[in-house]
Coordinates of N, CA and C in Angstrom, one line a residue:
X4 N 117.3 182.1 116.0 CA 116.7 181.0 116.8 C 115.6 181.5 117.7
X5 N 115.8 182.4 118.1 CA 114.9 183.6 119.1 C 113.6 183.5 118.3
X6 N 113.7 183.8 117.2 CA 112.3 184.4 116.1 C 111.6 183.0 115.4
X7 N 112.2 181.9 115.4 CA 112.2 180.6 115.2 C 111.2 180.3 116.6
X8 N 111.4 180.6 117.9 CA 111.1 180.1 119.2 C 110.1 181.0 119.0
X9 N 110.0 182.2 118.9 CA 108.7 183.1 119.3 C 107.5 182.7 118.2
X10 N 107.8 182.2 116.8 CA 107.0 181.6 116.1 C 106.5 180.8 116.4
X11 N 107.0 179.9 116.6 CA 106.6 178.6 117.2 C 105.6 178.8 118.3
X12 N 106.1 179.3 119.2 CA 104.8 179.6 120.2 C 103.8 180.3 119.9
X13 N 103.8 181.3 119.3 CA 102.8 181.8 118.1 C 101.7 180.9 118.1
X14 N 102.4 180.2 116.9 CA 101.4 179.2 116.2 C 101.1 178.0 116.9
X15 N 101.3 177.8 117.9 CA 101.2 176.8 119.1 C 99.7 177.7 119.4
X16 N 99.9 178.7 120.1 CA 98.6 179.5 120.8 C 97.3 179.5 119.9
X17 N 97.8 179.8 118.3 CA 96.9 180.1 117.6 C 96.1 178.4 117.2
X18 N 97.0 178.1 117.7 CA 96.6 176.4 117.4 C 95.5 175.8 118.2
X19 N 95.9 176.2 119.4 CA 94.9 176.0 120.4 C 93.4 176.7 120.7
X20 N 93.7 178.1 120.1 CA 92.5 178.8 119.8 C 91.3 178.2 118.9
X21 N 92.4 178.2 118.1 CA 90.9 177.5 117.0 C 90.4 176.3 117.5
X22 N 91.0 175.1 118.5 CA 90.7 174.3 119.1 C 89.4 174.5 120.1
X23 N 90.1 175.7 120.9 CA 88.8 175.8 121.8 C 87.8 176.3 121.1
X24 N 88.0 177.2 119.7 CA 86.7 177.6 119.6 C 85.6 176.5 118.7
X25 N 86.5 175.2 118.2 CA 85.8 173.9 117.6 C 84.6 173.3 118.7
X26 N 85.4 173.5 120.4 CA 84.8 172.6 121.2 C 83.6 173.5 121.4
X27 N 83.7 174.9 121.8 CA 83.0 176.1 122.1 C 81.6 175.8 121.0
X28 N 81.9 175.8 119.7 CA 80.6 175.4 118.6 C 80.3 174.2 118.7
X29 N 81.3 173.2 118.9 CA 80.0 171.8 119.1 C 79.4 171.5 120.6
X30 N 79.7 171.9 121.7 CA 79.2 172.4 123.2 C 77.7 172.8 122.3
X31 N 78.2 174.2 122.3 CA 76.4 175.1 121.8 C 75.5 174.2 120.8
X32 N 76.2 173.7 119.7 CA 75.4 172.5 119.0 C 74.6 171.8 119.7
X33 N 75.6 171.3 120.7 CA 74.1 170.5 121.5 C 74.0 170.4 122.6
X34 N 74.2 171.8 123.3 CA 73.1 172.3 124.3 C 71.7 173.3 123.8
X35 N 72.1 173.6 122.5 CA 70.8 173.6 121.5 C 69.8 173.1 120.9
X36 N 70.5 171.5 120.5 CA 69.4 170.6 120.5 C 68.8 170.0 121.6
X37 N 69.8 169.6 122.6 CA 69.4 169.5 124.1 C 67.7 169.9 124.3
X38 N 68.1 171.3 124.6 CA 67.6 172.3 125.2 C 66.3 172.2 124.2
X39 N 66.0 172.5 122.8 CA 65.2 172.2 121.8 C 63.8 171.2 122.0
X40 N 64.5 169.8 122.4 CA 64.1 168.9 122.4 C 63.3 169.0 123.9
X41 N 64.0 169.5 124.7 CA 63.5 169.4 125.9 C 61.9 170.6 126.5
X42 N 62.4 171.5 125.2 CA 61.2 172.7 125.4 C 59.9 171.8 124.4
X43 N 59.9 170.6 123.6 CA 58.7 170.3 123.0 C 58.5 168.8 123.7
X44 N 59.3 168.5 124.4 CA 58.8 167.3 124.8 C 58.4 167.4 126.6
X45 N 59.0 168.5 127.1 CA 58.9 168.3 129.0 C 57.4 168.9 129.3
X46 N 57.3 169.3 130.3 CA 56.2 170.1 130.7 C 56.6 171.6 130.8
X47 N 55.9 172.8 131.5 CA 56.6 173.6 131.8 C 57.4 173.4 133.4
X48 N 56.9 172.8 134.3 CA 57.3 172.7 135.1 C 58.9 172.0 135.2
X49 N 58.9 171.1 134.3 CA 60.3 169.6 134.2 C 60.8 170.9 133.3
X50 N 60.7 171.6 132.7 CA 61.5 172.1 131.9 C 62.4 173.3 132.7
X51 N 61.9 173.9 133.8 CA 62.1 174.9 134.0 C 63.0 174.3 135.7
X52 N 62.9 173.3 135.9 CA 63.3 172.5 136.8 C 64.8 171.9 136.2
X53 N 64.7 171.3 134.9 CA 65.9 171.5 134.0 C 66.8 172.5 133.9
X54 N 65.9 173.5 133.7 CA 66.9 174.8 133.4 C 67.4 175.8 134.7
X55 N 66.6 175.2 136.2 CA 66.7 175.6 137.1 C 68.5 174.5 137.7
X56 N 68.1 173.5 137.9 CA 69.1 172.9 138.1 C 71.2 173.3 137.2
X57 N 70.7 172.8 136.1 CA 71.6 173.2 135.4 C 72.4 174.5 135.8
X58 N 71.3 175.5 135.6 CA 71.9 177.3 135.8 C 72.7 176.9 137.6
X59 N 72.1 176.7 138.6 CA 73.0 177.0 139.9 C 74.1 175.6 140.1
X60 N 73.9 175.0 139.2 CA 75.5 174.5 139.4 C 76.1 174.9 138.7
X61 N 76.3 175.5 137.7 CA 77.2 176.3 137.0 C 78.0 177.3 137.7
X62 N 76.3 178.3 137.9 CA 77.1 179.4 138.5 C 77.5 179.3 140.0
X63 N 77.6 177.9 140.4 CA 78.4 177.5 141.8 C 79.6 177.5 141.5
X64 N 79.8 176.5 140.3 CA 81.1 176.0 139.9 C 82.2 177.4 139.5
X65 N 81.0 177.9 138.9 CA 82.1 179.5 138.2 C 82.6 180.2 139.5
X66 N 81.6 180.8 140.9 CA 82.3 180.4 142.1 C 83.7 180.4 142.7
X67 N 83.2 178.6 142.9 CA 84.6 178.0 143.4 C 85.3 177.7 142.1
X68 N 85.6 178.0 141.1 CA 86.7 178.3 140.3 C 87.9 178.7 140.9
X69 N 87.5 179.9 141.8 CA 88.7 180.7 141.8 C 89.8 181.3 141.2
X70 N 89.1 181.3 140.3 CA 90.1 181.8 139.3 C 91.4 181.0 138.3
X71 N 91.2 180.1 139.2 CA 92.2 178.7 138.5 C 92.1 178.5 137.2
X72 N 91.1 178.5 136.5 CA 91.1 178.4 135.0 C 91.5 179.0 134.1
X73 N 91.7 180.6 134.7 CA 92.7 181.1 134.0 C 93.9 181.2 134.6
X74 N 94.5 181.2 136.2 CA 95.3 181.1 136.2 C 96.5 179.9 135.6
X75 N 95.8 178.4 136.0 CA 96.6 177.3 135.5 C 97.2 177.6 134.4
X76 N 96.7 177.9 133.3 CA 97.5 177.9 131.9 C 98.1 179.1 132.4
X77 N 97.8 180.0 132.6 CA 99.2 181.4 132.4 C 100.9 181.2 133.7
X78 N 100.6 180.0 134.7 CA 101.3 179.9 135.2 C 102.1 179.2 135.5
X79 N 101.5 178.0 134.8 CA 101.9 176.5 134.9 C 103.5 176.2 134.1
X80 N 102.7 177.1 132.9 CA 104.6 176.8 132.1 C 105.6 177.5 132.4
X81 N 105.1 178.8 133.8 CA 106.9 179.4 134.5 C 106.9 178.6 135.7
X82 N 106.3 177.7 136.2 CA 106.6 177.3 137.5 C 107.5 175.8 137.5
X83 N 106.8 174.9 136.3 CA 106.9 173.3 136.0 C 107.7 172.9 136.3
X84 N 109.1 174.4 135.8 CA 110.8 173.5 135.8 C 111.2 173.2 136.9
X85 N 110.3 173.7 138.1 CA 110.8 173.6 139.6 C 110.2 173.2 140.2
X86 N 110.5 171.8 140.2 CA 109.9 170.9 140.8 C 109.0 171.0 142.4
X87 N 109.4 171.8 143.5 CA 109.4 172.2 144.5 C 108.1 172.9 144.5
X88 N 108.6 174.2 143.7 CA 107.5 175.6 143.4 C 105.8 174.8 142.8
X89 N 106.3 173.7 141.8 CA 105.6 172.8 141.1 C 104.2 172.2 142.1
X90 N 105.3 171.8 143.2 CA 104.2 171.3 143.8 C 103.4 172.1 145.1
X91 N 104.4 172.6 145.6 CA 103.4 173.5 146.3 C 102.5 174.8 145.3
X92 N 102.4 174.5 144.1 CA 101.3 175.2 143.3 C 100.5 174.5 143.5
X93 N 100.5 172.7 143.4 CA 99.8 172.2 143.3 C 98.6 171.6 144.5
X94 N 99.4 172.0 145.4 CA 98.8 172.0 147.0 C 97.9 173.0 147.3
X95 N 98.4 174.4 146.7 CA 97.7 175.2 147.1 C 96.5 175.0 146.0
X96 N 96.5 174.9 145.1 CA 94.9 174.8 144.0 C 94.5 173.8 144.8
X97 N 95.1 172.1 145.1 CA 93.9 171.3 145.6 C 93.5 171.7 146.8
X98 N 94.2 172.5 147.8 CA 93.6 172.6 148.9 C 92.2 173.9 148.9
X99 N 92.6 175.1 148.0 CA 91.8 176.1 148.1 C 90.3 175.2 147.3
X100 N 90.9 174.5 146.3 CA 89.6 173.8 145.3 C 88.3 172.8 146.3
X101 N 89.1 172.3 146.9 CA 88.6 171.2 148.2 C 87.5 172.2 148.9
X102 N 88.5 173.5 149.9 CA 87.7 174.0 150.9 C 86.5 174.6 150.1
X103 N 86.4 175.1 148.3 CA 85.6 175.8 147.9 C 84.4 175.0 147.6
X104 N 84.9 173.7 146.9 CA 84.1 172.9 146.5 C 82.9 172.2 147.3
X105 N 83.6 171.9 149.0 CA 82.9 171.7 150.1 C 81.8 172.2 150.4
X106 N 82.0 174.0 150.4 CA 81.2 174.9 150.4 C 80.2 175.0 149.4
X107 N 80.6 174.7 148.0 CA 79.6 175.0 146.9 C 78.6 173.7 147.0
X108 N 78.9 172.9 147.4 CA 78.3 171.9 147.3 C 77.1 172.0 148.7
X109 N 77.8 172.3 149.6 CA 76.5 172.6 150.5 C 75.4 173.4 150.7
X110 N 76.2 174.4 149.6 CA 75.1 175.4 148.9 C 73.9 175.1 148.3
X111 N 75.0 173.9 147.3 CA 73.7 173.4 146.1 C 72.9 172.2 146.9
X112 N 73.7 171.9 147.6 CA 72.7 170.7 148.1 C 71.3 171.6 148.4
X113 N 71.4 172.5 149.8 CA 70.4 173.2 150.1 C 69.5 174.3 148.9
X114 N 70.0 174.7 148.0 CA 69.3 175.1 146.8 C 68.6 174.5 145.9
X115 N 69.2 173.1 145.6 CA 68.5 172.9 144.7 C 67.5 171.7 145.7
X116 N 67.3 171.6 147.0 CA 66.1 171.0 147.5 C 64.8 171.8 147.5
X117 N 65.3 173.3 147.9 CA 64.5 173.7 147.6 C 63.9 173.9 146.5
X118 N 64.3 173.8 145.1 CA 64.1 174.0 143.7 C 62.9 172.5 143.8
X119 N 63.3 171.6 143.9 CA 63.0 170.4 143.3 C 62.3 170.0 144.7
X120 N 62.1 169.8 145.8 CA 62.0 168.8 147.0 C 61.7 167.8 146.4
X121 N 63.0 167.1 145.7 CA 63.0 165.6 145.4 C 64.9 165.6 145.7
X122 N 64.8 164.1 146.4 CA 66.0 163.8 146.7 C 66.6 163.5 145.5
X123 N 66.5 162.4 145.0 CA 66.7 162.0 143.7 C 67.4 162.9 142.9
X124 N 66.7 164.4 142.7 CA 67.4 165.0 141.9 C 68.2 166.1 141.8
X125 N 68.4 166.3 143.6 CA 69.3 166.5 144.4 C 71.0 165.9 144.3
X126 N 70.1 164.5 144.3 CA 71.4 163.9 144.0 C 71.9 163.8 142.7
X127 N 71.4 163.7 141.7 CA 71.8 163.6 140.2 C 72.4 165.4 140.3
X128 N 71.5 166.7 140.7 CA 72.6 167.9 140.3 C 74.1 167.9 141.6
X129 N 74.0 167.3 142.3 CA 75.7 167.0 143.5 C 76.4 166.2 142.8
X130 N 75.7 164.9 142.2 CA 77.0 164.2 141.6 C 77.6 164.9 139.9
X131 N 76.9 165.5 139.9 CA 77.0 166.4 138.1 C 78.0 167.5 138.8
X132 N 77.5 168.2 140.1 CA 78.6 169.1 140.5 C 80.2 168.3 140.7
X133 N 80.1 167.2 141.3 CA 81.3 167.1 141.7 C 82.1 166.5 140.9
X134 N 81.5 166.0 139.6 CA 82.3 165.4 138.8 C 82.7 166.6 137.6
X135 N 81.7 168.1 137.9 CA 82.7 168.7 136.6 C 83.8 169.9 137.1
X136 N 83.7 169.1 139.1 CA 84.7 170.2 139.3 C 86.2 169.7 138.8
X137 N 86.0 168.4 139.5 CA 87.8 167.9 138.7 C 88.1 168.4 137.2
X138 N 86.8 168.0 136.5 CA 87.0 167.8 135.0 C 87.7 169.6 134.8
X139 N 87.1 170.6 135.3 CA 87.5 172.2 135.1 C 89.2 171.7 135.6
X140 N 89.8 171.7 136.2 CA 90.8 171.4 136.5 C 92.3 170.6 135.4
X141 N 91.3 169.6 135.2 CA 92.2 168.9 134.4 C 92.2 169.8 132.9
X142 N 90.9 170.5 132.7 CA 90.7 171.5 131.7 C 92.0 172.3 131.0
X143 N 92.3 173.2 132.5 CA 93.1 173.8 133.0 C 94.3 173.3 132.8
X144 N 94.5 171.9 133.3 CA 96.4 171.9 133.0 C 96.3 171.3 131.6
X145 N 95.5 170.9 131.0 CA 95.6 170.4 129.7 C 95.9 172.0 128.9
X146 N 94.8 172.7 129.3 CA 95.4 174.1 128.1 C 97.1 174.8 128.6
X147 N 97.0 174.3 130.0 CA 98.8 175.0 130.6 C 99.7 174.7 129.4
X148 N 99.6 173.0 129.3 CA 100.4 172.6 128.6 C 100.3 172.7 127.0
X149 N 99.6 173.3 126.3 CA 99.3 173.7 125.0 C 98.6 171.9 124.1
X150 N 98.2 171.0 124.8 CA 97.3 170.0 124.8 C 95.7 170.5 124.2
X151 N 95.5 171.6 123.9 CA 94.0 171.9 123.5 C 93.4 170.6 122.6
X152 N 94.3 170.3 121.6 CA 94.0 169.5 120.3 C 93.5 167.9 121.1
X153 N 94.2 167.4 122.1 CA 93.7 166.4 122.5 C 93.2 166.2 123.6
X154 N 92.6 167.0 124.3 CA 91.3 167.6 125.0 C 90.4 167.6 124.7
X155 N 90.2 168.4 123.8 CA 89.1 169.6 122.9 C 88.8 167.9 121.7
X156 N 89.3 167.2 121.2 CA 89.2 166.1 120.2 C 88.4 165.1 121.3
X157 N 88.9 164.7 122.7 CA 88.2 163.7 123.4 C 86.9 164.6 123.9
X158 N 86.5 165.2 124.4 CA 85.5 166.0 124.5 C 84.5 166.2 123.4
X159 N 84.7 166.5 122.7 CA 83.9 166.5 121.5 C 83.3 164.9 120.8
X160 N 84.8 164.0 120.8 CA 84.0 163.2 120.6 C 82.6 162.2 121.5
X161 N 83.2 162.4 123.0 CA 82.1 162.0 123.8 C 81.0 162.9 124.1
X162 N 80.7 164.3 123.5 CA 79.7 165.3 123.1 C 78.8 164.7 122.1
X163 N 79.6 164.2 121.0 CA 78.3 163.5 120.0 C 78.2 162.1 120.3
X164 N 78.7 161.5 121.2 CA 78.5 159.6 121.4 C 77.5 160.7 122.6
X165 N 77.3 161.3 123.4 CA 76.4 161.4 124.0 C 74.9 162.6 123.7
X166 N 75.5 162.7 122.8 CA 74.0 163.4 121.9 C 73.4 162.6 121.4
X167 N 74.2 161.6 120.7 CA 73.8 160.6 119.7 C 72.7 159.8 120.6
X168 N 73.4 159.4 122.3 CA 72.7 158.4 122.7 C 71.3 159.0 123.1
X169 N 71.1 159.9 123.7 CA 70.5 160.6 124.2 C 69.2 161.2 123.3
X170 N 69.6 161.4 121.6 CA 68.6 161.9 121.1 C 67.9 160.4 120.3
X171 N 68.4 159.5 120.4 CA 68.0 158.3 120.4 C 66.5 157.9 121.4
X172 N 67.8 158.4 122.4 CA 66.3 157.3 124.1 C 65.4 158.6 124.2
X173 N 65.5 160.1 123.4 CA 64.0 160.7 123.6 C 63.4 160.5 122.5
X174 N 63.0 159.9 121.8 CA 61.8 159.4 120.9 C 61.7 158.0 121.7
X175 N 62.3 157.6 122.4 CA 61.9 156.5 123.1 C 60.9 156.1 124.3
X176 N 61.7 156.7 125.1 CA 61.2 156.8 126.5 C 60.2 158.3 126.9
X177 N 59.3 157.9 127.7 CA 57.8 159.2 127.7 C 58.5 160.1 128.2
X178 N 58.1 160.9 128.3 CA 58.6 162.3 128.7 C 58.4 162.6 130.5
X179 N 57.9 161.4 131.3 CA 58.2 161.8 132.2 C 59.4 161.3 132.9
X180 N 60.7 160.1 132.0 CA 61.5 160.0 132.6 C 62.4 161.1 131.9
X181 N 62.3 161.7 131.3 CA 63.2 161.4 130.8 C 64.3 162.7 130.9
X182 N 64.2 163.4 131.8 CA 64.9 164.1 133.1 C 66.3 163.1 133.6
X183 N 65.2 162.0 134.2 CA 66.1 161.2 134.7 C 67.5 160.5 133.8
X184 N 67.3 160.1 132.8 CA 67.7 159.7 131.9 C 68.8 160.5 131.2
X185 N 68.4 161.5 131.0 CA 69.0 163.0 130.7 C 70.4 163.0 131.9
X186 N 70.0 162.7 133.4 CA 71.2 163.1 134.2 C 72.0 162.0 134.6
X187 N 71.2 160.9 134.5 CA 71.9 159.8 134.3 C 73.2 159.6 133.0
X188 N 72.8 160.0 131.9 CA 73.6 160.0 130.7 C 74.6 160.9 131.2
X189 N 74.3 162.4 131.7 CA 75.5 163.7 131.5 C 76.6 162.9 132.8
X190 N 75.6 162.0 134.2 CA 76.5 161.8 135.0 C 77.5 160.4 134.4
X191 N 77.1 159.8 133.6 CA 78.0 158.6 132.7 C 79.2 159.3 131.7
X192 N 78.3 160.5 131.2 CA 79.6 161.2 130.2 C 80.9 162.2 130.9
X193 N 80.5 162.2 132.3 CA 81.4 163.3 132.8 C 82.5 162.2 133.5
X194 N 82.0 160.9 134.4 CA 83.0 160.4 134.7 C 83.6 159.6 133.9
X195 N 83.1 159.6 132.4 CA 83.8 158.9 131.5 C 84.7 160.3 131.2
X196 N 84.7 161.2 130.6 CA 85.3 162.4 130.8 C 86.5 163.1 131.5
X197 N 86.2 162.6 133.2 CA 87.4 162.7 133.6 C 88.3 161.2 133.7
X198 N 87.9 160.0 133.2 CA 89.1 159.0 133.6 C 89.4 159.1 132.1
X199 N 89.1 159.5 131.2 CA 89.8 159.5 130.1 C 90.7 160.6 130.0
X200 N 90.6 161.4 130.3 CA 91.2 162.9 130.3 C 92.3 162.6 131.5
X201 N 92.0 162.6 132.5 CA 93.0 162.1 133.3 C 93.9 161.2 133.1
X202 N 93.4 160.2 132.5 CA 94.4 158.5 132.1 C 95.4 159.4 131.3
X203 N 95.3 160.2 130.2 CA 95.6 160.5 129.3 C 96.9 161.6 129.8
X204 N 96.3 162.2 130.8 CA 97.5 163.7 131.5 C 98.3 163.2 132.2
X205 N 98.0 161.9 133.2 CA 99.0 161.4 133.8 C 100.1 160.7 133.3
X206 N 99.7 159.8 131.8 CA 100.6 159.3 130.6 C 101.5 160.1 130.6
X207 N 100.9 161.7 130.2 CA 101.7 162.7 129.3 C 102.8 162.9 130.3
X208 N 102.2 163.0 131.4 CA 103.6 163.8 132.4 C 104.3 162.4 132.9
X209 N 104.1 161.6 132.9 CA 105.2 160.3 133.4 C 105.9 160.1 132.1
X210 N 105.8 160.3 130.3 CA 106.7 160.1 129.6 C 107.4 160.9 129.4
X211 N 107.2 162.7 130.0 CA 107.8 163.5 130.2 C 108.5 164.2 131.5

């Protein structure tokens, strides 16, 4: 029964790997065409304003991580059965995530005005920050729970409904909105992103 159980988890893990590494190749797919598109259609300036923005919320977000992303999965499945322990796990990630994210955000705010001195797009990289800090999160307890397949499946599919739309409206629209349009769409796919991802984790743990 023992070797039956260690199998199983086995192929549970290995199950999930290949998952992440599906989402991992269609991500690069099209942050390649993205990116592609954006080097023969922007200026040098919108392009490098693109590439400026993007890079410091990332590496804000990697940051205030804290390490959560790997810990949640490695820890989540010895804590769960105890209800108690459970939640004060859960207190201490929202609370340390909050005080970090407060911070990274006042960072970016002040970084990327200076990048840009445009409000506008100040605000389009804050609201992109704040919506992919949840999403890393729910990331997180989705892989705790060995969920990769339907994660990694909703994600991808809103990856090509938003490539799809997106490589659409640039043969459309001139090339000087289309920045705007660009962050408008990532900020439509992300909180579409987390209420579906969320709708979805909260199901799982109230039928369980």
């Amino acid at each position: 029964m023992q070797l039956k159980t260690v199998d199983s988890v086995h192929n549970t893990f290995h199950h999930a790997i290949n998952w992440n590494a599906l989402l991992f190749i269609v991500m690069n797919i099209s942050y390649t065409i993205i990116s592609t598109s954006f080097f023969y259609r922007l200026s040098s300036d919108q392009y490098n304003m693109w590439a400026n923005i993007n890079s410091f919320i990332y590496i804000i977000l990697l940051w205030c991580d804290c390490g959560f992303r790997k810990s949640i999965p490695l820890y989540l499945p010895r804590i769960e059965a105890n209800k108690q322990n459970l939640k004060n796990f859960t207190r201490i990630v929202l609370t340390i995530q909050l005080i970090a994210c407060s911070l990274g955000l006042s960072a970016l705010s002040i970084i990327l005005y200076q990048l840009t001195q445009s409000l506008i797009f100040v605000g389009y990289g804050l609201c992109i920050f704040l919506l992919e800090a949840p999403l890393v999160i729910l990331q997180s307890l989705y892989h705790g729970k060995f969920l990769n397949k339907s994660y990694n499946g909703i994600m991808m599919s809103l990856i090509m409904a938003e490539l799809s739309g997106m490589s659409l409206l640039f043969f459309i629209i001139p090339s000087s909105t289309i920045l705007h349009v660009y962050f408008i769409c990532k900020i439509i796919f992300l909180i579409s992103s987390n209420g579906i991802t969320g709708f979805k984790l909260i199901k799982y743990f109230r039928s369980n």
